[in-house]
Coordinates of C-alpha atoms in Angstrom, one line a residue:
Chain A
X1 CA -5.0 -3.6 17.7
X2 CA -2.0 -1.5 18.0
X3 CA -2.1 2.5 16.6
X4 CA 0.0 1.8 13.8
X5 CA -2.6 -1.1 12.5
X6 CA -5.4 1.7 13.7
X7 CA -3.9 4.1 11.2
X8 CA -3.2 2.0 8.2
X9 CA -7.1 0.5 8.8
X10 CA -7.9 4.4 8.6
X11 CA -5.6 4.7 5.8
X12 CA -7.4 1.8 3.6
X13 CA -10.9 3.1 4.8
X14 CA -11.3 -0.3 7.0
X15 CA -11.9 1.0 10.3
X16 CA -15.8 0.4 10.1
X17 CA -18.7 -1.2 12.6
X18 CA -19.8 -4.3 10.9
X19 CA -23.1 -4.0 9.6
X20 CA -23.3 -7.6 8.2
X21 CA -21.6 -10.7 6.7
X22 CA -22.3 -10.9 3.6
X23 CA -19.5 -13.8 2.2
X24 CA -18.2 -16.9 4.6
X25 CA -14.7 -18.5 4.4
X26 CA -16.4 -21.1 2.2
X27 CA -18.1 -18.4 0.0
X28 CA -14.5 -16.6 -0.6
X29 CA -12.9 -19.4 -1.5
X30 CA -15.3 -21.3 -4.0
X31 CA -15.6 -17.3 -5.6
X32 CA -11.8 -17.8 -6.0
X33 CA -12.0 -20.9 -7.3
X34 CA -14.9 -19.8 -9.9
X35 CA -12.2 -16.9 -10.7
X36 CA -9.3 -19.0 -11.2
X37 CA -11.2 -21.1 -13.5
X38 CA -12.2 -17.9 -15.3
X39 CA -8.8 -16.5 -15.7
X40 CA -7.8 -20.1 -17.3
X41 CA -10.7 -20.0 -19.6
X42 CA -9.9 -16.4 -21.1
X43 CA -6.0 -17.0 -21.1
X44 CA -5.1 -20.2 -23.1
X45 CA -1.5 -20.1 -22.1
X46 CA -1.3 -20.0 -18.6
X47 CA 2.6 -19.6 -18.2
X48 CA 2.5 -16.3 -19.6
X49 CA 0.6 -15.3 -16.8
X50 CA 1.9 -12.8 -13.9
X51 CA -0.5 -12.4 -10.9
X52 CA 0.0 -9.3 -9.6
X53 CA -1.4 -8.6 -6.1
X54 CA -1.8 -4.9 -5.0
X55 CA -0.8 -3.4 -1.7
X56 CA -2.1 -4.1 0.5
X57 CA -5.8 -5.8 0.5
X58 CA -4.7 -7.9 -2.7
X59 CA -1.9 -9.8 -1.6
X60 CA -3.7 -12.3 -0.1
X61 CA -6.0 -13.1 -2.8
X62 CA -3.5 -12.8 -5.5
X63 CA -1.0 -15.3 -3.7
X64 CA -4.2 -17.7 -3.3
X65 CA -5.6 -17.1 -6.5
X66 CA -2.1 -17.8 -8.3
X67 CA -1.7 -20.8 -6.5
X68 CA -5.1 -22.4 -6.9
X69 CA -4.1 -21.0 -11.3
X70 CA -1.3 -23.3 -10.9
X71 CA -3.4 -26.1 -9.4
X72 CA -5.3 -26.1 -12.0
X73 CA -3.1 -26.0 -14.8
X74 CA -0.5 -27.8 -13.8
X75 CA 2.4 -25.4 -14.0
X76 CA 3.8 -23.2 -12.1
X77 CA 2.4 -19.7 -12.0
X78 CA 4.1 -16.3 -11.0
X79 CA 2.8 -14.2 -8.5
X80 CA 4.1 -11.0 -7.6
X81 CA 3.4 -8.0 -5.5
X82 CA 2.8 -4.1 -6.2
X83 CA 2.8 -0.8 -4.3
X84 CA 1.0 2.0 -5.7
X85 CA 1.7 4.3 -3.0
X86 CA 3.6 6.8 -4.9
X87 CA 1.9 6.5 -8.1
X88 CA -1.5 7.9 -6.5
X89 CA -3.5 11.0 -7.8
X90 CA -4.8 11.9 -4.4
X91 CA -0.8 12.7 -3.1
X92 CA -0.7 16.3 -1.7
X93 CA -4.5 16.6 -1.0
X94 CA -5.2 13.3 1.2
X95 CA -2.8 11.4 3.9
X96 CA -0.3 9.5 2.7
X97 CA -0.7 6.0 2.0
X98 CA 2.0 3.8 4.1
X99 CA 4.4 2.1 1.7
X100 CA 4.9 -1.5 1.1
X101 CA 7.1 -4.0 -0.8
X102 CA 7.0 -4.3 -4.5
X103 CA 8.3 -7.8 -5.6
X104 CA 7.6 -6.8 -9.3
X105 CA 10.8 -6.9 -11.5
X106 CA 11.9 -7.2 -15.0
X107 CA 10.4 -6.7 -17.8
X108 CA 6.6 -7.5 -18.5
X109 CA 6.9 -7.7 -23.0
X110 CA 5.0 -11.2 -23.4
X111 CA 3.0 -11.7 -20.8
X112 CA -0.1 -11.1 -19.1
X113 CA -0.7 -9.2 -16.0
X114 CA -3.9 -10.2 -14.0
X115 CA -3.6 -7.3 -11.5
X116 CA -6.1 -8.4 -8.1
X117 CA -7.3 -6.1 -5.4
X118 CA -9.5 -7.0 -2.2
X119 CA -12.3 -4.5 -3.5
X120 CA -12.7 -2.3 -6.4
X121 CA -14.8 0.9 -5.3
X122 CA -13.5 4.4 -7.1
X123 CA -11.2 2.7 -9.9
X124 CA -8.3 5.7 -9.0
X125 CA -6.2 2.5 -7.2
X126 CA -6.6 0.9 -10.6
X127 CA -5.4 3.8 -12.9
X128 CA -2.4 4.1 -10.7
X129 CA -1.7 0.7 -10.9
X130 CA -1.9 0.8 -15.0
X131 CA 0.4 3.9 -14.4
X132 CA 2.9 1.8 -12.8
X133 CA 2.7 -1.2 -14.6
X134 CA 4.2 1.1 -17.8
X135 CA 7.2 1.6 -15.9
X136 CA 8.2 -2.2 -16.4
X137 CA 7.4 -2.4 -20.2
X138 CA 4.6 -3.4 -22.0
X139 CA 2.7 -6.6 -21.6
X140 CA 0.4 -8.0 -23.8
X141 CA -2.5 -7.7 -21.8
X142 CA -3.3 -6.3 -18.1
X143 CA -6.7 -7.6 -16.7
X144 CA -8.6 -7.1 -13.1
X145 CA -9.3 -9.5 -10.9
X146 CA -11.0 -8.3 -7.6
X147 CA -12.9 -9.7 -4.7
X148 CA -15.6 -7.3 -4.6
X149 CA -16.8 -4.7 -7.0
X150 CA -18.5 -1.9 -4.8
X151 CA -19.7 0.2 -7.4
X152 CA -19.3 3.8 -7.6
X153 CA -16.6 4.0 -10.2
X154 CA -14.8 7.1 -10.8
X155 CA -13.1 6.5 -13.9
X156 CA -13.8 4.2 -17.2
X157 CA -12.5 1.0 -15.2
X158 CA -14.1 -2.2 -15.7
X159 CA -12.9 -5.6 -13.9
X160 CA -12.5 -9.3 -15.8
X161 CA -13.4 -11.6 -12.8
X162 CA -15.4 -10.3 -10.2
X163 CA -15.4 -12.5 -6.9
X164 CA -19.1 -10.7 -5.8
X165 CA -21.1 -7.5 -7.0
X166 CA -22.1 -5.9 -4.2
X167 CA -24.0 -2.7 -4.7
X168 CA -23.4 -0.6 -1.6
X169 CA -24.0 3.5 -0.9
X170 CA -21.6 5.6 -0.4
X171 CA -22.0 5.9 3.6
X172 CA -21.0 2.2 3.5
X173 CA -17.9 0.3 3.7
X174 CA -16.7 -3.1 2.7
X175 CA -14.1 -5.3 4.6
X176 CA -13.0 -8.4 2.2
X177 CA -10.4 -10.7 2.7
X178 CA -9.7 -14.6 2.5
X179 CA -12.0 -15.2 5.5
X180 CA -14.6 -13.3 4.5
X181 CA -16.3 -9.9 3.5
X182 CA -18.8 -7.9 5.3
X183 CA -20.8 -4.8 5.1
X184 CA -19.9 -2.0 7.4
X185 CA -20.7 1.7 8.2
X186 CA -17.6 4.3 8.2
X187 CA -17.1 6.0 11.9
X188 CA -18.0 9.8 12.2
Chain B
X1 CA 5.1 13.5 15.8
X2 CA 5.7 12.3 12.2
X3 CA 7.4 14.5 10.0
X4 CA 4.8 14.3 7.3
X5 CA 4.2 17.5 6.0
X6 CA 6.5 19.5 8.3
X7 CA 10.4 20.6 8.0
X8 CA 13.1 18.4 8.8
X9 CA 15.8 20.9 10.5
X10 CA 16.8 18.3 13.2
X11 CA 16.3 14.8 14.6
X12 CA 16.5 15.8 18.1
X13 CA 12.7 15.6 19.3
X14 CA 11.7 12.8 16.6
X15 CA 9.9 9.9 18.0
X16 CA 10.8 6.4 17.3
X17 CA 8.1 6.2 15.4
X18 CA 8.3 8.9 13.4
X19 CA 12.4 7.8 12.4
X20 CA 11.1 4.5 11.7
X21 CA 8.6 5.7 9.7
X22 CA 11.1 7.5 7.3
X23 CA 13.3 4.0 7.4
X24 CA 10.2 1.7 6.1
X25 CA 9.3 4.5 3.7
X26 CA 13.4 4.4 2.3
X27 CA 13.3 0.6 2.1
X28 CA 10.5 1.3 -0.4
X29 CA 12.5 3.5 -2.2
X30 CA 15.1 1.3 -2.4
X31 CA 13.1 -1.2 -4.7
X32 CA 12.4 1.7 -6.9
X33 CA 16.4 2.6 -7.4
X34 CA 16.7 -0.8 -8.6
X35 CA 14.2 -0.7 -11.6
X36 CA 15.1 -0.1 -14.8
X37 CA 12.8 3.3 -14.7
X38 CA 13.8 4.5 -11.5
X39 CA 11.3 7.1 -10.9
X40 CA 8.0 7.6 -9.7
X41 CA 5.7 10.4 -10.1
X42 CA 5.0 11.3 -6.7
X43 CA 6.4 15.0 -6.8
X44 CA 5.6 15.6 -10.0
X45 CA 5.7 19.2 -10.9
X46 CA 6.7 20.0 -7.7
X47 CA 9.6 22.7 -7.1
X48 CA 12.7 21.5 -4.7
X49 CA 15.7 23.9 -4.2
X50 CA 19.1 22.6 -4.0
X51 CA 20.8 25.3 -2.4
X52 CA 24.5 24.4 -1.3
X53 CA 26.1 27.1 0.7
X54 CA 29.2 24.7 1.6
X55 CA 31.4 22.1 -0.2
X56 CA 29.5 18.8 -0.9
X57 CA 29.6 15.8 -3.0
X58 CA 27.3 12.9 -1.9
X59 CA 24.8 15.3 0.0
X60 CA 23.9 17.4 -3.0
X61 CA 24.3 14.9 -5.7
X62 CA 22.0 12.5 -3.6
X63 CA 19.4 15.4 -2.6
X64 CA 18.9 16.4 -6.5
X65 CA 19.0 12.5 -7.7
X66 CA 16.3 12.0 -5.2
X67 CA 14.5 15.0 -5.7
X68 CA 14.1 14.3 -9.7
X69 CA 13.5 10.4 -9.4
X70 CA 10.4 11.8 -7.1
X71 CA 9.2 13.5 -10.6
X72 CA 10.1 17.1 -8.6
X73 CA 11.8 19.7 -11.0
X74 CA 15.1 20.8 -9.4
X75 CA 16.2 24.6 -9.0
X76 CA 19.9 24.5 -8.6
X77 CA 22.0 27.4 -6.7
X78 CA 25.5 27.9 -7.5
X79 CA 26.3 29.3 -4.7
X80 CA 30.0 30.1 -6.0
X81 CA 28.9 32.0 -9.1
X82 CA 25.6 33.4 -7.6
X83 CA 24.6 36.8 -6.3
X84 CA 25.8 35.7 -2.6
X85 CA 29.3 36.5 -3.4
X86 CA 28.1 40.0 -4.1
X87 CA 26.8 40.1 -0.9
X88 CA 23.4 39.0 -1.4
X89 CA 22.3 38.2 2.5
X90 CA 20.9 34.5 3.2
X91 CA 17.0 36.1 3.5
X92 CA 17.7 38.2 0.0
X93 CA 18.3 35.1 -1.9
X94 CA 15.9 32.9 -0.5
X95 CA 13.2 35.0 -1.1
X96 CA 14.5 35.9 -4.3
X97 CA 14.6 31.8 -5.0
X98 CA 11.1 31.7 -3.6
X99 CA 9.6 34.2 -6.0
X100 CA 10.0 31.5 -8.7
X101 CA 7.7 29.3 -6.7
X102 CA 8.8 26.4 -4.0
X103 CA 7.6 23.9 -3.0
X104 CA 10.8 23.0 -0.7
X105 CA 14.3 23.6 0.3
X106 CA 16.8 21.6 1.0
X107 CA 19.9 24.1 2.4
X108 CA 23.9 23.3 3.8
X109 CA 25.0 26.2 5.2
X110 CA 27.6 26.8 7.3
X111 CA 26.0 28.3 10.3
X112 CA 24.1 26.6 13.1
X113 CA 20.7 27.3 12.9
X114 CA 20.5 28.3 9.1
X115 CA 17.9 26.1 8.1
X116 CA 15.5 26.9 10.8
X117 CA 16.4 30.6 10.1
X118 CA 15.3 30.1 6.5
X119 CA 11.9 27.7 7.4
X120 CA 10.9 31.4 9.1
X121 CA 11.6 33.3 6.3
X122 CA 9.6 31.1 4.3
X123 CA 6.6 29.0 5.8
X124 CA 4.9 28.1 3.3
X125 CA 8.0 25.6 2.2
X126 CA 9.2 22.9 3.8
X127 CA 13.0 22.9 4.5
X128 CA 15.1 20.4 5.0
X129 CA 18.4 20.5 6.7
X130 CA 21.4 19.4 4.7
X131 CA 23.8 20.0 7.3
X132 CA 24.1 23.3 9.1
X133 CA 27.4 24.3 10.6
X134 CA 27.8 21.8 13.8
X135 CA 24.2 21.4 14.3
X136 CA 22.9 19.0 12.8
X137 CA 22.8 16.6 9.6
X138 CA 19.9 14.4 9.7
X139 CA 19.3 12.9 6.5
X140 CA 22.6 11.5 7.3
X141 CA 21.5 10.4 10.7
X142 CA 18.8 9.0 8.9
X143 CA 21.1 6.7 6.5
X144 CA 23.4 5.9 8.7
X145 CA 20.5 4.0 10.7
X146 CA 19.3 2.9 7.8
X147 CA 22.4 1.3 6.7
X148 CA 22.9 -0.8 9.6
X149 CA 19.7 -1.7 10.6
X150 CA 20.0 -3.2 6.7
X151 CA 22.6 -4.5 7.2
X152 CA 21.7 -6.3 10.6
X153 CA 18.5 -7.6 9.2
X154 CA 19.9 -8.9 6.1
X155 CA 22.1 -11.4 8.6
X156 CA 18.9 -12.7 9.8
X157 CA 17.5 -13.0 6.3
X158 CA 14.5 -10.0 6.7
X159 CA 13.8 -7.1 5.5
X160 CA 14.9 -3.9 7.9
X161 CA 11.4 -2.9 8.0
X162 CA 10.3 -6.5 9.2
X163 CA 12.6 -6.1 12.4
X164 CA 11.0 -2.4 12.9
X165 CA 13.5 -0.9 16.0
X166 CA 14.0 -4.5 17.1
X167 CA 17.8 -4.9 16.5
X168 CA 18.4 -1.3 17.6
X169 CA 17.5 -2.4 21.1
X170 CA 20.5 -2.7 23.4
X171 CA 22.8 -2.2 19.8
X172 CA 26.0 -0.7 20.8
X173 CA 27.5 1.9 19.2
X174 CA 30.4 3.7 19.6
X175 CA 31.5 7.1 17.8
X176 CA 34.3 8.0 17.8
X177 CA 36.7 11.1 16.7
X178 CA 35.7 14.7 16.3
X179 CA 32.1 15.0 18.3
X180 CA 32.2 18.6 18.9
X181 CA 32.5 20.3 15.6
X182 CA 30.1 17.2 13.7
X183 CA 27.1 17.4 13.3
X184 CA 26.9 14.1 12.0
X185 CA 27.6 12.7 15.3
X186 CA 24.8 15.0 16.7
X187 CA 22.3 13.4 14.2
X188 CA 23.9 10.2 14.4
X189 CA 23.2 10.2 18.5
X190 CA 19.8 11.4 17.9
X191 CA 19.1 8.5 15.9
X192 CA 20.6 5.7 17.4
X193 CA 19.7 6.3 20.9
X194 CA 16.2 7.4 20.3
X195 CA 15.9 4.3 18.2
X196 CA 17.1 2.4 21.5
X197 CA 20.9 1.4 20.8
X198 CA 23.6 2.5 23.8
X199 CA 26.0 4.9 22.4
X200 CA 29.5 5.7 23.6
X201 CA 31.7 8.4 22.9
X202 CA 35.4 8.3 22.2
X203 CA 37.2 11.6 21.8
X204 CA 40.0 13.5 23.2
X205 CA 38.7 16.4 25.4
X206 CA 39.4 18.9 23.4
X207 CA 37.0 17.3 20.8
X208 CA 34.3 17.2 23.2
X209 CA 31.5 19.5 23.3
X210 CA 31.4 21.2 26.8
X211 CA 27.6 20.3 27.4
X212 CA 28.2 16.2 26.5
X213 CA 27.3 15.2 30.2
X214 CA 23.9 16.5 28.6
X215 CA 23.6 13.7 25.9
X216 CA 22.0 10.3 25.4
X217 CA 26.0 9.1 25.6
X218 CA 28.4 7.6 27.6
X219 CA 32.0 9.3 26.9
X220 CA 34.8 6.2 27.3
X221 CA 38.2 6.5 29.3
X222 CA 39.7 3.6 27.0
X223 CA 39.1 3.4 23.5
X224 CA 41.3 0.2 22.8
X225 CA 38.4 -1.3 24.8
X226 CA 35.5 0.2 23.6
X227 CA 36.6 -1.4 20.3
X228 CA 35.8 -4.5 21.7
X229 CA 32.8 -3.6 23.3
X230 CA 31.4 -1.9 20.2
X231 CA 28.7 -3.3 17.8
X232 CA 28.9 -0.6 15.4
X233 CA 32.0 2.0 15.1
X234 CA 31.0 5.2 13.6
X235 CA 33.4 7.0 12.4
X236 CA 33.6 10.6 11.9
X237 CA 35.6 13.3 9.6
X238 CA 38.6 15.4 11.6
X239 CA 37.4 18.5 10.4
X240 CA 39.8 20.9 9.3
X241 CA 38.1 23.5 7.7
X242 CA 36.3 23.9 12.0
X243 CA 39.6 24.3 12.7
X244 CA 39.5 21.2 14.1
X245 CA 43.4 21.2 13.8
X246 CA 44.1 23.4 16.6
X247 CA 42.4 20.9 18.9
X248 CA 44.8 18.2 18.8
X249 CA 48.5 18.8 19.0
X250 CA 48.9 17.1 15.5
X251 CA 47.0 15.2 13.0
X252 CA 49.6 11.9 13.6
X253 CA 49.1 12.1 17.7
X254 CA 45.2 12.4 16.4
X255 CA 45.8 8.7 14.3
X256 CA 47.8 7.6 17.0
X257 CA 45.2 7.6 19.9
X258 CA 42.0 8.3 17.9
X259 CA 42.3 6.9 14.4
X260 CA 41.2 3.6 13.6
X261 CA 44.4 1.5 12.4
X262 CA 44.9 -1.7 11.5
X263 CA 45.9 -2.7 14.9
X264 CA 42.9 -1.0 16.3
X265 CA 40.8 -2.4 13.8
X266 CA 42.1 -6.3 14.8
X267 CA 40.8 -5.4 18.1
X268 CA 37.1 -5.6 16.5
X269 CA 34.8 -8.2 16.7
X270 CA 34.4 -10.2 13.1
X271 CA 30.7 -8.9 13.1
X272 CA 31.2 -5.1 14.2
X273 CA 30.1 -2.8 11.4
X274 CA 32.3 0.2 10.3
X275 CA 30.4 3.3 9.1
X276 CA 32.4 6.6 8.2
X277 CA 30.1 9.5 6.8
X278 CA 32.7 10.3 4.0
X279 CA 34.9 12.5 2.9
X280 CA 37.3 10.4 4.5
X281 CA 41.2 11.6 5.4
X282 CA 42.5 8.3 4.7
X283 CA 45.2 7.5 7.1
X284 CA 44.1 10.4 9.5
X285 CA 40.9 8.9 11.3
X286 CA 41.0 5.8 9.5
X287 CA 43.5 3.7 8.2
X288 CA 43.4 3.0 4.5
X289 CA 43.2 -0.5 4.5
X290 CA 40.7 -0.4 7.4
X291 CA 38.5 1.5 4.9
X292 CA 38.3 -1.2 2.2
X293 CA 37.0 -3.8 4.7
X294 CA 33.9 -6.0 3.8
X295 CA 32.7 -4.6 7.4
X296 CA 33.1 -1.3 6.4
X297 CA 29.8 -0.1 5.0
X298 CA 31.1 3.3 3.4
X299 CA 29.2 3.0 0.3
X300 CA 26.4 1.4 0.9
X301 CA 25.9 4.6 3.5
X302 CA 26.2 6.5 0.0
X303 CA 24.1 4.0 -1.8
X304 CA 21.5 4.7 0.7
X305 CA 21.9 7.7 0.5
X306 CA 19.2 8.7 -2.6
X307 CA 16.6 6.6 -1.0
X308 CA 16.7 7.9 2.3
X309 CA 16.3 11.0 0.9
X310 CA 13.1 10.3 -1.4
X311 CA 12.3 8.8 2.1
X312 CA 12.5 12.3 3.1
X313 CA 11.3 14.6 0.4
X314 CA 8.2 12.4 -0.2
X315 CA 7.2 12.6 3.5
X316 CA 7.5 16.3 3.9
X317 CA 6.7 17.9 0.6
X318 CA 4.2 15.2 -0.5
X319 CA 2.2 15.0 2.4
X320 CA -0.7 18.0 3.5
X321 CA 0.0 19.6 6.8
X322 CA -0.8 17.1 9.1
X323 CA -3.1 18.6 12.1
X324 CA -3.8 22.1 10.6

């Protein structure tokens, strides 16, 4: 691994020893499936749906998840990504998070936003996404789609489809992805 | 060395990482320039001083337009109708600007060594060098870079930041025109050789600086040549106001040798990029015509410019002091 991938691990709190496995390849993708078929279930009309995948742990699984939505339903399904970067409340006290591309565009009036992220752990990510989101109008509805919900929620955030709850302390880190997700403890 | 949290007074000394770093960081900017809100909150409430000591269109316009779609509140000096023409010394009005509470400066000046003169006065604000007599310029560097490396990219259908310094390698570039009084060309050099292009020099003498044979450069014998040899031309501005005037016999022996015609410019390659830092002296260093070509890439350099220089601001003023 290169320094630059070092530091943006560091960045997203990844850099960890790996305590245990806790979801296979198999167990990610049948938990995205269960989600998909969620996200169906709650939204009747599926084209008005925009899957928005947050930089950069929910990319992946957003670009899966939407495609697995469109599957399902038949139609095509938008899928788009988001940078929160500069819309953090943490700028000026911790590091700066490296920036990445935002492929959102246009204006959201009418339809629903189904933001994803790899893991949802302090809910500050979250806010700054909802933050964000306002600057391209006003959809209907935003909802939260994530991997893994850690726990340990800093602000009144609450996810729709949860992939796996995974109770953790706070010495602990999780690594999730499409291949899997696993337990870890932070480096000193 | 990133410049995260620090000053920006020069790009001499910069890593390759650290001036790539501020490239990926602009491309994100650029997405942000074309929303219909175009502005983030990253320096909100945050205090930037614009303070212009010298003439400047795109630099200043660009530096506040950056500085407020950051969310930063913008303190405006004008200079012309401002306490300095009363006398007011450079340290008198800074700290007199400083008492309203900065977070950052961005200061043109017309002496060399102005903004690191003012970073000591204040150290507690991050300045950023908007040009200082013939020292240096390197936002403008920065965009220039920038510019091309978009450019280049977008032939191959990627996004600059997905070829990182990969087409610099081996890139050839030639400025040409007034080297010694610009310091564009000094932050140009800095960037394009420290990014890993070959650059060439084309200048009469008596628009060289005496202590070239100490830069990244090669100077060329035969500029008709060079033209053909060149990936990228970079222009620069004959600078009258540096007297630049009593350096060449006359401003039409100056187009003659130096200034890129329209028989000069036939001599370019169909791909070669044209980048001029603007004000341009249309029919002095470049030909009119010559200006208006699709290869020409004069105003996406000012297009760039406002993103570069969120690039910039965002990195320094929004960033802690890194390794204190």
């Amino acid at each position: 691994m290169n320094s630059e991938e070092a530091r943006q691990d560091r960045e997203r709190g990844l850099a960890f020893v790996v305590k245990s496995q806790l979801l296979s390849v198999e167990d990610v993708s049948r938990a995205l499936t269960r989600m998909a078929h969620e996200i169906i279930e709650r939204n009747l009309s599926v084209e008005k749906l925009i899957i928005v995948g947050l930089q950069r742990g929910g990319v992946a699984i957003a670009e899966r998840l939407a495609k697995q939505l469109a599957h399902i339903a038949g139609v095509p399904v938008r899928f788009e990504t988001l940078d929160v970067s500069f819309y953090r409340d943490d700028i000026g006290s911790n590091p700066l998070k490296t920036s990445s591309r935002t492929t959102l565009s246009g204006n959201l009036a009418g339809s629903t936003v189904v933001l994803v992220d790899d893991v949802l752990f302090t809910g500050r990510t979250i806010r700054a996404a909802l933050q964000a989101l306002s600057d391209w109008g006003r959809p209907d509805a935003v909802q939260l789609a994530v991997l893994v919900d850690r726990g340990h929620r800093e602000l009144p955030i609450r996810p729709d489809f949860v992939g796996k709850n995974l109770p953790t302390s706070l010495s602990e880190s999780v690594r999730a992805s499409l291949e899997g997700v696993w337990l870890g403890v932070k480096p000193q | 060395m990133s410049i995260r949290g620090s000053n920006l007074l020069t790009l001499g000394g910069l890593s390759r990482e650290a001036l790539l770093e501020i490239l990926d960081t602009a491309e994100s900017f650029v997405e942000v320039n074309q929303r219909t809100v175009k502005k983030v909150p990253a320096l909100k409430g945050r205090v930037v001083a614009s303070l212009f000591f010298e003439e400047s269109t795109r630099t200043r316009l660009s530096f506040e337009t950056a500085a407020k779609r950051l969310g930063a509140d913008v303190v405006s000096l004008a200079v012309a109708s401002s306490s300095v023409k009363k006398g007011e010394s450079l340290r008198d009005t800074i700290a007199t600007i400083d008492a309203l509470g900065l977070d950052a400066v961005v200061l043109r000046h017309r002496s060399s060594g102005a903004a690191e003169q003012v970073s000591r006065y204040v150290p507690h604000v991050r300045v950023i060098n908007a040009g200082d007599g013939m020292h240096q310029h390197p936002t403008q560097g920065l965009l220039d870079a920038f510019t091309v490396r978009q450019v280049l990219a977008a032939r191959r259908g990627l996004s600059g930041s997905e070829t990182g310094s990969s087409l610099f390698e081996g890139l050839r570039v030639l400025i040409v025109g007034d080297i010694r009084h610009s310091r564009v060309a000094r932050s140009d050099i800095a960037a394009y050789a420290t990014l890993g292009a070959q650059v060439r020099v084309a200048a009469p003498g008596t628009l060289l600086p005496s202590d070239i044979s100490n830069w990244p450069v090669e100077v060329v014998d035969n500029f008709d040549e060079a033209l053909e040899w060149a990936d990228v031309v970079g222009l620069l501005r004959l600078q009258q106001e540096r007297g630049t005037g009593a350096f060449v016999p006359s401003l039409e022996e100056f187009t003659f040798t130096y200034g890129l015609t329209q028989e000069r410019a036939a001599r370019l390659r169909p791909e070669t990029l044209i980048t001029h830092p603007g004000p341009m002296n249309r029919g002095v260093e470049v030909d009119s015509a010559v200006a208006d070509l699709p290869s020409a890439l004069i105003s996406q350099q000012v297009s760039n410019g406002v993103p570069i220089r969120m690039a910039v601001l965002y990195l320094t003023v929004a960033a802690p002091k890194e390794n204190s």
